[in-house]
XYZ file of C-alpha atoms in Angstrom:
653
model
C -27.609 4.213 16.799
C -27.253 0.608 15.468
C -29.142 -0.341 12.357
C -29.990 -3.841 11.103
C -27.752 -5.090 8.287
C -28.957 -7.242 5.497
C -27.523 -10.365 4.219
C -27.479 -12.512 1.319
C -28.872 -14.718 -1.323
C -27.346 -18.101 -2.266
C -27.351 -20.092 -5.486
C -26.806 -23.716 -4.517
C -25.913 -26.430 -6.880
C -23.231 -29.108 -6.845
C -20.785 -26.165 -6.287
C -22.589 -23.714 -3.942
C -21.455 -20.102 -4.127
C -22.377 -16.688 -2.754
C -23.787 -14.581 -5.540
C -25.392 -11.339 -4.370
C -26.241 -8.968 -1.502
C -29.791 -7.979 -0.554
C -31.278 -5.556 1.994
C -34.063 -7.259 3.924
C -35.878 -6.570 7.188
C -36.703 -9.312 9.679
C -36.263 -10.524 13.274
C -32.824 -10.544 14.821
C -30.525 -13.568 14.637
C -32.670 -15.639 12.223
C -32.055 -17.536 9.012
C -34.820 -18.055 6.408
C -34.765 -20.275 3.307
C -36.830 -20.126 0.205
C -39.268 -22.863 -0.615
C -37.738 -26.308 -1.089
C -34.578 -25.571 0.998
C -33.868 -26.185 4.654
C -31.397 -24.144 6.733
C -30.074 -24.091 10.243
C -28.160 -21.283 12.047
C -25.135 -22.094 14.138
C -23.756 -19.280 16.370
C -20.569 -21.170 17.464
C -18.633 -23.352 15.089
C -15.200 -24.693 14.195
C -13.970 -24.860 10.623
C -13.349 -28.508 9.675
C -10.009 -29.538 8.291
C -9.300 -29.975 4.562
C -9.448 -33.742 4.625
C -12.931 -33.725 6.252
C -14.170 -31.138 3.803
C -13.095 -33.017 0.748
C -14.310 -36.331 2.152
C -17.791 -34.838 2.606
C -17.751 -33.417 -0.881
C -16.694 -36.782 -2.318
C -19.469 -38.589 -0.450
C -22.047 -36.206 -1.938
C -20.799 -36.910 -5.398
C -21.182 -40.680 -4.931
C -24.808 -40.476 -3.828
C -27.653 -40.921 -6.293
C -28.511 -37.446 -7.614
C -32.311 -37.923 -7.403
C -32.467 -39.551 -3.938
C -29.891 -37.399 -2.057
C -29.791 -33.930 -0.581
C -26.890 -31.626 -1.179
C -25.548 -29.951 1.924
C -23.329 -26.830 2.207
C -22.099 -24.671 5.041
C -21.992 -20.887 4.499
C -19.684 -18.794 6.718
C -20.661 -15.138 7.207
C -18.052 -12.792 8.695
C -18.929 -9.192 9.634
C -16.521 -6.464 10.708
C -17.427 -2.880 11.703
C -14.760 -1.505 14.093
C -14.667 -2.280 16.956
C -17.175 -5.128 16.479
C -16.479 -8.423 14.635
C -18.843 -11.372 14.426
C -19.137 -14.667 12.531
C -22.109 -17.070 12.038
C -22.470 -20.380 10.259
C -25.493 -21.372 8.102
C -26.056 -24.973 7.241
C -28.156 -25.348 4.010
C -29.623 -28.519 2.496
C -30.925 -28.681 -1.083
C -32.855 -31.623 -2.552
C -30.813 -32.983 -5.493
C -33.940 -32.978 -7.599
C -33.947 -29.168 -7.571
C -30.426 -28.861 -8.983
C -30.260 -27.709 -12.643
C -26.986 -26.689 -14.223
C -26.469 -22.906 -14.312
C -29.744 -22.135 -12.471
C -30.391 -20.775 -8.992
C -32.165 -23.182 -6.656
C -33.258 -20.614 -4.033
C -32.066 -18.124 -1.463
C -31.061 -17.881 2.171
C -31.431 -14.768 4.278
C -29.626 -14.016 7.553
C -31.155 -11.290 9.779
C -29.125 -9.563 11.154
C -25.820 -7.944 11.916
C -25.906 -4.540 13.567
C -23.659 -1.502 12.914
C -23.729 2.229 13.671
C -25.100 4.795 11.256
C -22.423 5.885 8.839
C -20.057 3.057 9.788
C -17.807 1.287 7.239
C -18.465 -2.470 7.310
C -16.831 -5.461 5.702
C -18.844 -8.589 4.849
C -17.004 -11.765 3.907
C -18.787 -15.014 3.021
C -17.707 -18.343 1.617
C -18.864 -21.939 1.605
C -17.455 -25.096 3.231
C -15.979 -26.933 1.418
C -14.256 -23.911 -0.170
C -15.200 -23.329 -3.827
C -13.918 -20.802 -6.232
C -16.290 -17.879 -5.571
C -16.774 -15.883 -2.350
C -18.418 -12.661 -1.273
C -16.081 -9.891 -0.016
C -17.609 -6.435 0.254
C -16.667 -3.228 2.039
C -19.566 -0.772 2.212
C -20.280 2.606 3.801
C -23.621 2.525 5.572
C -25.920 5.486 5.178
C -25.916 8.131 7.879
C -28.308 10.932 8.822
C -27.414 12.871 5.643
C -29.348 10.385 3.483
C -32.952 11.402 2.789
C -34.276 7.939 3.523
C -32.502 7.629 6.920
C -33.107 11.258 7.852
C -36.880 10.844 7.503
C -37.194 7.447 9.203
C -34.916 7.846 12.264
C -36.128 10.381 14.824
C -32.749 10.927 16.382
C -31.558 12.346 13.010
C -34.058 15.153 13.071
C -32.094 17.370 15.454
C -28.663 16.728 13.887
C -26.551 19.771 12.909
C -26.099 20.016 9.166
C -22.529 20.551 7.925
C -21.342 21.864 4.542
C -17.669 22.090 3.374
C -16.639 24.836 0.967
C -13.333 26.220 -0.254
C -12.126 29.802 -0.683
C -8.657 30.038 -2.170
C -6.238 28.449 0.321
C -8.905 28.201 3.047
C -11.558 25.570 3.710
C -14.760 26.621 5.449
C -16.875 24.269 7.647
C -20.356 25.809 7.676
C -22.703 24.496 10.400
C -26.312 25.482 9.752
C -28.305 25.106 12.948
C -30.744 27.114 15.006
C -29.495 29.856 17.322
C -30.213 27.798 20.477
C -28.949 24.379 19.399
C -25.977 22.949 21.310
C -23.765 20.442 19.513
C -20.298 18.985 19.470
C -17.748 19.233 16.634
C -14.777 16.860 16.394
C -11.969 16.925 13.861
C -10.008 13.626 13.853
C -7.616 11.517 11.806
C -9.323 8.315 10.788
C -6.963 5.399 11.339
C -7.171 2.205 9.195
C -6.153 0.144 12.278
C -7.242 1.175 15.794
C -9.441 3.952 17.009
C -9.559 7.415 15.431
C -6.984 9.931 16.572
C -8.632 13.167 17.811
C -7.156 16.434 16.539
C -9.608 19.148 17.751
C -12.849 19.060 19.668
C -15.208 21.810 20.781
C -18.795 22.185 21.991
C -20.599 24.938 20.059
C -23.911 26.794 20.062
C -25.748 28.242 17.084
C -24.563 28.720 13.459
C -20.746 28.607 13.014
C -18.200 28.887 10.250
C -14.892 27.235 11.027
C -11.894 28.043 8.785
C -9.073 25.584 8.106
C -5.883 26.382 6.199
C -5.165 24.133 3.211
C -1.896 23.080 4.907
C -4.019 21.399 7.662
C -5.686 19.016 5.200
C -4.772 15.354 4.956
C -6.766 12.525 3.276
C -7.799 10.943 6.593
C -9.034 14.208 8.194
C -12.684 13.629 9.079
C -15.383 15.756 10.675
C -18.005 14.522 13.183
C -20.998 16.481 14.511
C -23.686 15.516 17.004
C -26.340 17.258 19.182
C -25.407 17.509 22.837
C -28.248 15.206 23.944
C -28.095 11.720 25.574
C -27.506 8.853 23.084
C -27.436 11.290 20.171
C -26.571 10.157 16.654
C -23.122 11.218 15.363
C -22.568 11.875 11.640
C -19.044 11.710 10.235
C -17.710 12.788 6.826
C -14.237 12.494 5.409
C -14.329 15.066 2.564
C -10.596 15.188 1.756
C -9.932 11.636 0.684
C -9.419 12.601 -2.975
C -8.153 16.188 -2.441
C -4.738 16.567 -4.199
C -3.672 19.180 -1.617
C -4.349 16.777 1.222
C -2.219 14.049 -0.401
C 0.630 16.532 -0.939
C 0.400 17.656 2.703
C 0.476 14.036 3.858
C 3.822 13.462 2.237
C 5.059 16.890 3.418
C 4.501 15.982 7.082
C 5.590 12.321 6.775
C 8.912 11.676 8.487
C 11.378 8.765 8.521
C 12.874 8.058 11.965
C 15.741 5.779 13.031
C 14.652 4.127 16.286
C 17.755 1.953 16.811
C 20.640 0.909 14.666
C 18.475 -1.728 13.028
C 14.910 -0.395 13.303
C 13.053 2.544 11.688
C 9.572 3.984 11.406
C 7.539 6.138 9.018
C 5.553 8.685 10.999
C 2.436 10.089 9.314
C -1.127 11.035 10.400
C -2.745 8.765 7.741
C -2.051 5.369 6.372
C -0.015 5.168 3.179
C 0.101 2.539 0.492
C 3.844 2.698 -0.218
C 6.947 0.570 -0.470
C 10.379 1.092 1.137
C 13.790 -0.027 -0.020
C 17.402 0.582 1.073
C 19.598 2.478 -1.300
C 23.290 3.547 -1.465
C 24.124 7.320 -1.766
C 27.570 8.353 -2.937
C 29.150 11.612 -1.763
C 29.461 12.923 -5.317
C 25.715 13.343 -5.683
C 23.528 11.605 -8.225
C 20.593 9.316 -7.568
C 20.577 6.944 -4.592
C 20.921 3.394 -6.019
C 18.338 0.911 -4.664
C 19.771 -2.311 -3.313
C 17.220 -4.508 -5.092
C 18.328 -7.238 -5.524
C 19.622 -8.536 -3.185
C 17.495 -6.734 -0.542
C 13.715 -6.891 -1.281
C 11.204 -4.100 -1.213
C 9.017 -3.879 1.887
C 5.430 -2.687 2.251
C 5.226 0.223 4.629
C 2.867 0.458 7.587
C 2.938 3.930 9.053
C 3.677 4.514 12.754
C 4.981 0.987 13.113
C 8.564 -0.095 13.661
C 10.293 -1.902 10.817
C 13.539 -3.854 11.050
C 16.434 -3.468 8.625
C 17.951 -6.780 7.471
C 21.398 -5.386 8.305
C 24.392 -6.313 10.395
C 25.827 -2.801 10.572
C 24.651 0.741 9.718
C 26.520 3.071 7.348
C 26.078 6.812 6.640
C 25.686 6.088 2.891
C 22.712 3.808 3.446
C 19.425 5.598 2.882
C 15.720 4.681 2.883
C 13.528 5.424 -0.164
C 9.709 5.394 0.174
C 7.816 5.174 -3.130
C 4.195 4.940 -4.257
C 3.416 3.413 -7.592
C 7.156 3.487 -8.393
C 7.286 7.258 -7.811
C 9.808 8.394 -5.231
C 8.137 10.403 -2.396
C 10.559 10.364 0.489
C 14.278 9.704 0.974
C 16.407 10.078 4.059
C 19.895 8.824 5.098
C 18.916 7.829 8.656
C 22.417 6.997 9.862
C 23.966 10.356 8.845
C 23.197 11.934 12.250
C 24.837 9.217 14.329
C 27.609 8.043 11.994
C 28.627 11.327 10.337
C 28.601 12.580 6.735
C 28.695 10.411 3.597
C 31.917 8.453 3.142
C 33.946 7.778 0.008
C 33.443 4.059 0.328
C 32.866 1.509 -2.443
C 29.933 -0.873 -1.926
C 30.746 -4.457 -3.011
C 27.850 -6.752 -3.790
C 28.605 -10.483 -3.295
C 25.829 -12.415 -5.179
C 25.337 -16.172 -4.533
C 23.740 -18.176 -7.307
C 22.642 -21.841 -7.604
C 25.161 -24.586 -6.863
C 27.139 -22.098 -4.732
C 28.176 -19.996 -7.712
C 29.349 -16.524 -6.577
C 30.016 -13.253 -8.358
C 31.411 -9.951 -7.006
C 30.657 -6.506 -8.322
C 31.070 -2.898 -7.191
C 28.085 -0.568 -7.171
C 28.721 2.560 -9.257
C 26.440 5.197 -10.840
C 26.664 3.326 -14.161
C 25.609 0.010 -12.608
C 27.299 -2.838 -10.791
C 30.801 -3.346 -12.217
C 32.074 -6.974 -12.121
C 35.381 -7.468 -10.319
C 37.948 -7.935 -11.723
C 37.076 -6.069 -14.881
C 38.827 -4.182 -17.672
C 36.263 -1.449 -18.177
C 37.310 2.125 -17.609
C 35.601 2.864 -14.290
C 36.913 3.760 -10.878
C 35.929 0.423 -9.342
C 37.531 -1.511 -12.225
C 40.791 0.504 -11.814
C 41.111 -0.533 -8.161
C 39.512 -3.911 -8.608
C 42.440 -6.040 -7.518
C 43.103 -3.878 -4.423
C 39.356 -3.998 -3.465
C 39.359 -7.821 -3.721
C 42.496 -8.003 -1.527
C 40.892 -5.669 1.033
C 37.822 -7.865 1.096
C 39.839 -11.014 1.606
C 41.965 -9.296 4.294
C 38.995 -8.256 6.333
C 39.458 -4.510 5.738
C 35.868 -4.024 4.517
C 32.787 -3.599 6.753
C 30.118 -6.271 6.156
C 26.684 -4.550 6.149
C 24.452 -7.501 5.287
C 24.655 -11.278 4.890
C 21.845 -13.427 3.584
C 21.025 -16.450 1.438
C 21.278 -14.456 -1.742
C 24.643 -12.780 -0.970
C 26.290 -10.083 1.091
C 27.094 -6.347 1.069
C 30.512 -4.860 1.969
C 31.656 -1.271 2.350
C 35.305 -0.789 1.487
C 37.159 2.529 2.182
C 38.703 4.270 -0.809
C 40.621 7.093 0.861
C 43.923 5.268 0.966
C 44.036 4.893 -2.778
C 44.459 8.636 -3.406
C 48.117 8.965 -4.539
C 50.318 10.982 -2.249
C 51.896 12.965 -5.114
C 48.474 14.217 -6.104
C 47.883 15.192 -2.503
C 50.968 17.464 -2.626
C 49.715 19.052 -5.841
C 46.317 19.678 -4.295
C 47.932 21.223 -1.204
C 49.938 23.579 -3.359
C 46.811 24.637 -5.292
C 44.919 25.191 -2.057
C 47.734 27.292 -0.574
C 47.867 29.462 -3.719
C 44.052 29.844 -3.741
C 43.992 30.778 -0.021
C 46.705 33.374 -0.571
C 44.817 34.907 -3.519
C 41.557 35.054 -1.579
C 43.365 36.613 1.428
C 44.861 39.258 -0.843
C 41.510 40.111 -2.371
C 39.823 40.314 1.054
C 42.512 42.631 2.372
C 42.222 44.865 -0.666
C 38.403 45.089 -0.561
C 36.343 44.299 2.589
C 33.128 44.450 0.632
C 33.993 41.228 -1.140
C 33.452 39.295 2.048
C 30.041 40.855 2.661
C 28.854 40.269 -0.853
C 30.167 36.667 -0.914
C 28.790 35.487 2.432
C 26.356 38.140 3.677
C 25.918 39.241 7.276
C 24.548 36.720 9.811
C 21.195 37.538 11.392
C 19.688 35.544 14.341
C 15.891 36.060 14.763
C 14.466 35.658 18.287
C 10.767 35.763 18.925
C 8.103 34.509 21.332
C 5.877 31.799 19.853
C 2.600 33.465 20.821
C 0.481 31.483 18.353
C 0.580 29.702 14.989
C -0.251 32.905 13.013
C 2.663 34.795 14.537
C 5.048 31.888 13.831
C 3.953 31.993 10.155
C 4.559 35.741 10.107
C 8.108 35.202 11.514
C 8.673 32.462 8.967
C 7.586 34.795 6.172
C 10.048 37.496 7.411
C 12.934 34.980 7.761
C 12.300 33.573 4.245
C 12.180 37.106 2.723
C 15.435 38.177 4.462
C 17.222 35.033 3.365
C 16.582 36.037 -0.235
C 18.750 39.143 0.399
C 22.436 39.210 1.262
C 21.779 37.903 4.778
C 22.391 34.507 6.399
C 19.307 34.012 8.578
C 19.077 31.662 11.539
C 15.687 31.026 13.256
C 14.450 28.185 15.450
C 11.633 27.414 12.962
C 14.297 25.977 10.599
C 16.237 24.122 13.305
C 13.602 22.010 15.049
C 15.745 18.880 15.119
C 18.789 20.632 16.555
C 16.554 22.500 19.051
C 15.019 19.242 20.278
C 18.410 17.549 20.609
C 20.256 20.406 22.332
C 17.500 22.227 24.194
C 16.414 25.901 23.595
C 19.051 27.426 25.948
C 22.019 25.518 24.538
C 20.858 26.128 20.958
C 20.498 29.893 21.494
C 23.920 30.167 23.213
C 25.630 28.453 20.289
C 23.778 30.519 17.664
C 24.336 33.849 19.527
C 28.059 33.147 19.972
C 28.560 32.213 16.337
C 26.500 35.226 15.094
C 28.405 37.765 17.188
C 31.787 36.224 16.450
C 31.087 36.654 12.726
C 30.080 40.294 13.184
C 26.377 39.528 12.734
C 23.321 40.955 14.457
C 20.664 39.502 16.821
C 17.128 40.616 15.931
C 14.516 40.753 18.792
C 11.029 40.516 17.360
C 8.686 41.936 20.008
C 5.097 40.695 20.379
C 2.605 40.834 23.261
C 3.979 37.502 24.526
C 7.622 38.677 24.225
C 6.829 41.932 26.053
C 5.134 39.967 28.828
C 8.106 37.592 29.199
C 10.556 40.483 29.352
C 8.559 42.260 31.998
C 8.373 39.059 34.017
C 12.188 38.818 33.947
C 12.646 42.521 34.703
C 10.374 42.156 37.767
C 12.699 39.515 39.216
C 11.287 36.155 38.121
C 11.800 33.689 35.267
C 8.880 32.130 33.372
C 7.105 29.309 35.103
C 7.974 25.809 33.889
C 5.753 24.836 31.001
C 4.645 28.445 30.409
C 6.344 28.379 27.007
C 6.475 25.788 24.275
C 9.271 23.176 24.097
C 10.942 25.095 21.215
C 10.548 28.640 22.618
C 14.086 29.934 22.269
C 13.035 33.486 23.191
C 12.076 32.567 26.771
C 15.296 30.543 27.170
C 17.464 33.332 25.713
C 16.433 36.084 28.184
C 18.985 34.851 30.731
C 21.860 36.137 28.524
C 20.122 38.746 26.410
C 19.206 40.943 29.357
C 22.839 41.146 30.743
C 24.009 42.293 27.275
C 21.597 45.227 27.562
C 22.038 46.048 31.219
C 25.881 46.028 30.866
C 25.909 48.157 27.691
C 27.119 45.440 25.273
C 23.995 45.436 23.087
C 24.549 48.473 20.754
C 25.909 47.426 17.425
C 25.028 43.751 18.045
C 21.268 43.892 18.575
C 18.275 45.364 16.655
C 14.646 45.410 17.810
C 11.475 45.205 15.686
C 7.714 44.728 16.036
C 4.876 44.455 13.491
C 2.417 47.152 12.547
C -1.027 46.732 14.093
C 0.168 43.884 16.340
C 2.290 45.910 18.790
C 3.008 49.636 19.203
C 6.621 50.752 19.525
C 5.777 52.383 22.903
C 5.037 48.918 24.386
C 8.680 47.841 24.008
C 10.389 47.990 27.453
C 12.729 50.933 27.957
C 15.745 48.706 28.564
C 15.663 47.598 24.945
C 15.578 51.102 23.511
C 19.367 51.393 23.799
C 19.353 49.808 20.291
C 17.295 50.776 17.240
C 13.728 49.458 17.317
C 11.659 49.484 14.138
C 7.984 48.890 13.223
C 7.514 46.635 10.192
C 6.743 46.984 7.393
C 6.399 50.786 7.728
C 10.083 51.217 8.672
C 11.485 48.404 6.539
C 14.011 50.637 4.736
C 15.725 51.719 7.966
C 15.433 48.194 9.359
C 17.277 46.654 6.372
C 19.915 49.334 6.627
C 20.512 48.475 10.293
C 20.798 44.798 9.417
C 23.421 45.560 6.707
C 25.526 47.446 9.241
C 28.524 49.598 8.153
C 28.644 47.895 4.718
C 25.053 48.869 3.828
C 24.170 48.608 0.151
C 23.293 51.517 -2.137
C 20.037 53.301 -1.069
C 18.413 52.422 -4.359
C 19.120 48.723 -3.803
C 17.791 48.904 -0.213
C 14.605 50.479 -1.475
C 14.068 47.599 -3.888
C 14.724 45.095 -1.127
C 12.277 46.879 1.233
C 9.500 46.591 -1.370
C 10.269 42.905 -1.925
C 10.168 42.127 1.848
C 6.990 44.207 2.298
C 5.182 42.208 -0.368
C 6.240 38.963 1.263
C 5.139 40.065 4.717
C 1.718 41.629 3.938
C -0.332 38.437 3.393
C 1.050 36.815 6.560
C 0.489 40.033 8.539
C -3.110 40.337 7.387
C -3.813 36.688 8.191
C -2.233 37.081 11.666
C -4.255 40.279 12.386
C -7.532 38.670 11.251
C -6.933 35.526 13.347
C -6.903 37.575 16.554
C -10.711 37.475 16.574
C -11.210 33.941 15.094
C -11.169 30.514 16.839
C -7.730 29.073 17.191
C -7.782 26.183 14.837
C -4.397 24.632 14.267
C -0.858 24.123 15.544
C 0.394 22.429 12.392
C 0.279 18.493 11.739
C 3.616 16.851 12.501
C 3.732 12.782 12.889
C 3.168 12.470 16.745
C 1.632 16.031 17.740
C -1.281 16.064 20.126
C -4.530 17.984 19.776
C -3.905 20.715 17.242
C -6.737 23.043 18.259
C -7.732 23.954 21.784
């Protein structure tokens, strides 16, 4: 429901300025002046040029102060998304009323309109422009305010919402009558553009909705309204200052390379941050910002930004910082151009009067070339300058302030040292081979057995349970692979190709494939066993389990599964009897009640001492129990979230 908005009071002298904001009630689209002043409201107007403004101001100064009237134009600009409106007030003041430092009267405009609870911006200035102006952003009261709640009838039937916390959970408590029908919307409030819905549902009666703390971001807002025509909607954004929400925002933020010269920061909320290119060397250490010569850039999320580059390079990375604190760094070209290279970055700086200087970027700073200091760049300074002049270096950037060049360093490794390194490597390889032949257990202890986890993504709670199991197993002497940790590769290759590659590598290394059975997995297996594959779209885009059945089932039907596969399900979520008979040719365990035997099967022939296995079983059980309890409890609660990655759709259905 729109409400009238209030405008303002003016102090007019020889330099008129806007001085205060008042809330007044009056007819629509009207301007009123105090005694002694005259004013006129213009709905359409054009701002005069600077020369005309200053000519008018000069003419006023030349008039006799006691026989003239001072005239000023006041521009009022109002913005409340998606509405924007401007008006022009023309005010005349008798010169006789003007006293230095004193107000001569007031002007009131009535009115702009905005919705209850809206955020509005009011901007006002005079023509000609003087030093002071009014620039306010205010949150209008909504139905939660006592004054508005009592005076607006449509607020009387509004559902009342309270937000409370309980450990890692946030509870949305809706206190309404048993018969009241209302809508609940969770959305991400965008600084520019319309809000982005996350979850919406129509409800009846009192409700308590539970959110996990990982779902919180600063722009997550809640809107409730009764399901009646033209009802009032009340919105609150309770997580703006929540430290957990700000940590989650940076956790889900992602840098993406859109093309060789453009990039984007994906995030659900706006961020006040700066980005800069930096140079990362293969030897580790901090990434060195290229400022100068390349400037910092303010970041707008979900918007393409262009690199001021001629060429990309795997050592070039993007750093995103807030208040000079590094929050995010990613080498965007590493995927397309390969790993970091042992290249030297030369910085060609151009000064006034075409003065130029050349330096090489090193961890200690930018070393001038040529130089006699004892650094790697100084040692090869003459050769690097020759390479630059011969065109052997790759130019990455060229601007008014200078240029950047990447020069390869591989050829400067002396061949005699290469022979020495080769001899050392051969000796080391022979020693390792001797030790491995003497004691097979050394290999297991050094690398650990590979374990590939396959599961059906039934819901978010089950995925968290699988993630907890994978994390706990990776703390033991196992090398765990699971699609949860390989989303980028899974999206690039597809579920079927990713599973084939992981299965082949796991079995070639003598590892084990673990089938985690759930109600969804059992249903998919039965569908395959009855002669049909899953319908397109029946499983998520990253569901490797559904894609893997085409080659898992032949392993079982042809007798190749024993020794390479192990089955498991979780206590209280699925009974062992529900596992199809075809998969009982390999051991199947219920977790965590049979964890000891399960870990022994994963270890294989080189299983550790029983005492050590018992300790591992207790460690994994402690890690699993909270996730298992949460998954079991969520079976009877509303499905609330699918996680918050930059670009996901509605998280709750």
